[in-house]
Coordinates of C-alpha atoms and ligand atoms in Angstrom, one line a residue:
M598 CA 112.5 73.6 125.9
P599 CA 115.1 75.7 127.9
R600 CA 114.2 79.3 128.4
E601 CA 115.7 81.5 125.7
S602 CA 117.8 84.5 126.7
F603 CA 116.9 87.9 125.3
D604 CA 120.1 88.0 123.3
A605 CA 119.4 84.6 121.8
K606 CA 115.9 85.7 120.9
K607 CA 117.2 88.9 119.3
S608 CA 119.7 87.0 117.2
R609 CA 117.1 84.4 116.2
T610 CA 114.8 87.3 115.2
S611 CA 117.6 88.8 113.1
E612 CA 118.0 85.4 111.3
I613 CA 114.3 85.2 110.7
I614 CA 114.4 88.6 109.1
Q615 CA 117.3 87.6 106.9
R616 CA 115.6 84.5 105.7
L617 CA 112.3 86.3 105.1
K618 CA 114.1 89.0 103.1
V619 CA 115.4 86.3 100.8
A620 CA 111.9 84.6 100.6
Y621 CA 110.1 87.9 100.0
P622 CA 112.6 90.4 98.4
N623 CA 109.7 92.5 97.2
A624 CA 107.7 92.6 100.5
H625 CA 105.7 95.8 100.6
C626 CA 102.3 97.3 101.6
E627 CA 99.7 95.6 99.5
L628 CA 97.2 98.5 99.7
N629 CA 97.2 100.5 96.5
F630 CA 97.9 104.3 97.0
R631 CA 99.6 107.2 95.4
T632 CA 99.5 109.8 98.1
P633 CA 99.6 109.8 102.0
L634 CA 95.9 110.7 102.0
Q635 CA 95.0 107.7 99.8
L636 CA 97.0 105.4 102.1
L637 CA 95.3 106.9 105.2
I638 CA 91.8 106.3 103.6
A639 CA 92.7 102.8 102.4
T640 CA 94.1 101.8 105.8
I641 CA 90.9 103.1 107.5
L642 CA 88.9 100.9 105.1
S643 CA 91.1 97.9 105.7
A644 CA 89.8 97.1 109.2
Q645 CA 88.2 93.7 109.0
A646 CA 88.5 93.7 105.2
T647 CA 91.2 92.2 102.9
D648 CA 93.6 94.4 101.0
K649 CA 92.1 93.0 97.8
Q650 CA 88.6 94.1 98.7
V651 CA 89.9 97.6 99.7
N652 CA 91.9 97.9 96.4
I653 CA 88.8 97.1 94.4
V654 CA 86.8 99.8 96.2
T655 CA 89.5 102.5 96.2
A656 CA 90.2 102.1 92.4
D657 CA 86.9 104.0 91.8
L658 CA 86.9 106.0 95.1
F659 CA 90.2 107.7 94.4
R660 CA 89.1 108.8 91.0
K661 CA 86.0 110.4 92.4
Y662 CA 87.4 112.0 95.7
K663 CA 90.8 113.5 95.2
S664 CA 91.4 115.7 98.3
A665 CA 90.5 115.8 102.0
R666 CA 88.0 118.5 101.1
D667 CA 86.3 116.2 98.6
F668 CA 85.9 113.5 101.3
A669 CA 84.9 116.0 104.1
S670 CA 82.2 117.6 102.0
A671 CA 80.9 114.3 100.5
D672 CA 77.2 113.6 100.8
P673 CA 77.0 111.1 103.6
A674 CA 74.6 108.7 101.8
E675 CA 76.6 108.9 98.6
L676 CA 79.9 108.1 100.3
E677 CA 78.3 105.2 102.1
S678 CA 77.0 103.9 98.8
D679 CA 80.5 104.2 97.3
L680 CA 81.9 102.1 100.2
R681 CA 79.1 99.6 100.3
A682 CA 81.2 96.7 99.0
I683 CA 83.3 96.8 102.2
G684 CA 82.3 95.6 105.7
L685 CA 81.4 98.3 108.3
F686 CA 80.9 100.8 105.5
R687 CA 78.7 103.1 107.5
N688 CA 81.1 103.5 110.3
K689 CA 84.0 103.8 107.9
A690 CA 82.2 106.5 105.8
R691 CA 81.6 108.5 109.1
S692 CA 85.2 108.1 110.2
I693 CA 86.6 109.2 106.8
R694 CA 84.4 112.3 106.7
A695 CA 85.3 113.2 110.3
C696 CA 89.0 112.5 109.7
C697 CA 89.1 114.6 106.6
S698 CA 87.3 117.5 108.3
A699 CA 90.0 117.5 110.9
L700 CA 92.7 117.4 108.3
L701 CA 91.2 120.5 106.8
E702 CA 90.7 122.3 110.1
K703 CA 94.0 121.5 111.7
H704 CA 96.5 120.4 109.0
S705 CA 95.5 122.5 105.9
G706 CA 94.1 119.3 104.3
E707 CA 97.5 117.5 104.5
V708 CA 98.2 114.2 106.4
P709 CA 100.4 115.0 109.4
R710 CA 103.7 113.2 109.9
S711 CA 103.6 112.4 113.6
M712 CA 102.1 109.6 115.6
D713 CA 100.6 112.1 118.2
E714 CA 98.8 114.1 115.5
L715 CA 97.6 111.0 113.5
I716 CA 96.0 109.2 116.4
Q717 CA 93.9 112.3 117.2
L718 CA 92.1 111.8 113.8
A719 CA 88.8 109.9 113.7
G720 CA 89.2 106.2 112.8
V721 CA 93.0 106.3 113.2
G722 CA 94.7 104.1 115.9
R723 CA 98.3 103.3 116.4
K724 CA 98.2 100.6 113.7
T725 CA 96.8 102.9 111.0
A726 CA 99.3 105.6 112.0
N727 CA 102.2 103.2 111.8
V728 CA 101.1 102.1 108.3
V729 CA 100.9 105.7 107.1
L730 CA 104.1 106.9 108.7
G731 CA 106.1 103.8 107.5
N732 CA 104.8 103.5 104.0
A733 CA 103.8 107.0 102.9
F734 CA 106.6 108.9 104.7
G735 CA 109.3 106.3 105.3
I736 CA 109.2 107.0 109.1
N737 CA 109.8 103.9 111.3
S738 CA 107.5 105.0 114.1
G739 CA 106.6 101.5 115.2
V740 CA 105.7 98.0 114.1
V741 CA 102.3 97.5 112.5
V742 CA 100.6 94.7 114.5
D743 CA 97.7 93.3 112.5
T744 CA 96.2 89.8 112.7
H745 CA 99.1 88.2 110.8
V746 CA 101.8 90.0 112.9
A747 CA 100.1 89.0 116.1
R748 CA 99.7 85.4 115.1
L749 CA 103.2 84.9 113.7
S750 CA 104.8 86.7 116.7
A751 CA 103.1 84.3 119.0
R752 CA 104.0 81.2 117.0
L753 CA 107.6 82.3 116.6
G754 CA 107.8 82.9 120.4
L755 CA 108.6 86.6 120.0
T756 CA 105.9 87.6 122.5
K757 CA 103.6 86.1 125.1
H758 CA 101.2 89.0 124.9
A759 CA 97.9 89.2 123.0
A760 CA 97.2 93.0 123.1
P761 CA 98.6 94.7 120.0
E762 CA 100.4 97.5 121.8
K763 CA 102.2 95.0 124.1
I764 CA 103.1 92.8 121.1
E765 CA 104.5 95.9 119.4
T766 CA 106.6 96.9 122.5
D767 CA 108.1 93.4 122.5
L768 CA 108.9 93.5 118.8
Q769 CA 110.4 96.9 119.0
K770 CA 113.0 95.5 121.5
L771 CA 113.9 92.6 119.2
V772 CA 114.1 94.4 115.8
S773 CA 116.3 97.4 115.0
N774 CA 114.4 100.7 114.5
G775 CA 115.3 101.0 110.8
E776 CA 113.6 97.7 110.0
W777 CA 110.3 98.1 111.9
T778 CA 108.2 98.8 108.8
L779 CA 109.9 96.1 106.7
F780 CA 109.6 93.6 109.5
S781 CA 105.8 93.9 109.6
H782 CA 105.6 93.5 105.8
L783 CA 107.7 90.3 106.0
L784 CA 105.5 88.8 108.7
I785 CA 102.4 89.8 106.9
W786 CA 103.6 88.3 103.6
H787 CA 104.7 85.1 105.4
G788 CA 101.3 84.9 107.1
R789 CA 99.5 85.3 103.8
R790 CA 101.7 82.8 101.9
R791 CA 102.9 80.2 104.3
C792 CA 102.0 80.6 108.0
F793 CA 98.2 80.5 107.5
A794 CA 95.9 80.9 110.5
R795 CA 94.7 77.3 109.9
K796 CA 97.0 74.7 108.7
P797 CA 100.3 76.6 108.3
D798 CA 102.6 75.1 105.7
C799 CA 105.4 74.2 108.1
V800 CA 106.9 71.6 105.8
R801 CA 107.8 74.2 103.2
C802 CA 108.4 77.1 105.6
E803 CA 111.6 79.1 105.0
I804 CA 112.0 79.7 108.8
Q805 CA 111.0 76.3 110.2
Q806 CA 114.4 75.8 111.9
L807 CA 113.9 79.1 113.8
C808 CA 110.3 78.4 114.8
P809 CA 109.3 76.8 118.1
S810 CA 105.8 76.1 116.7
R811 CA 107.0 74.0 113.8
G812 CA 104.5 71.2 113.2
K813 CA 102.6 72.0 116.4
V814 CA 99.8 74.1 115.0
G815 CA 96.7 72.2 113.6
Ligands
LIG1503 S1 107.3 76.6 111.0 FE1 105.0 76.6 110.7 S2 104.2 77.8 112.5 FE2 106.4 78.3 112.3 S3 106.5 80.1 111.0 FE3 106.7 78.4 109.6 S4 104.6 77.9 108.9 FE4 104.5 79.2 110.8

């Protein structure tokens, strides 16, 4: 296959976005939340867990703990028990308490609106910060690179990198800034519904004509 120019890749990416928008007109963050704090907590909980598992746990959790102060002052054993249905619950309980203590000390209990401030918080990396900024505040700070975005970006030939931050840099060059948050939703939705990790459904795939991996993944 001849080497694709950057401009050609950019216009192919744009066509991928258009088709995925048609396929998934309602693509959105599938974690349930009502406030930036709830989304921050849900995203911390989502590491190595499905959104479905997180939503089950947070349905009760957010009724019990309503503010950063509630989480920061939670009894450690009780919070662990409230999170027990989720993997890595001890680490996550520790991160949530530390994160919410810092929110109280440095941000009056509110979730900050900048990448620099968010990634200073316990349990918050670039991916979590991008989720919160993009979905709670409508700020396109970057592209969320989770397991689906990483897999699809590679299959679609949009990156050769494996490290999330390098993948994100490649995607930021190909997608216009105003669509960064939506683009990650579209890839995540397509990854969950069509381009599965094992046995992707290439035959019914809406972007098969734009994909160099069509029919090549087992
Ligand atoms: S053609 Fe296959 S590998 Fe390519 S995006 Fe579609 S499902 Fe994934």
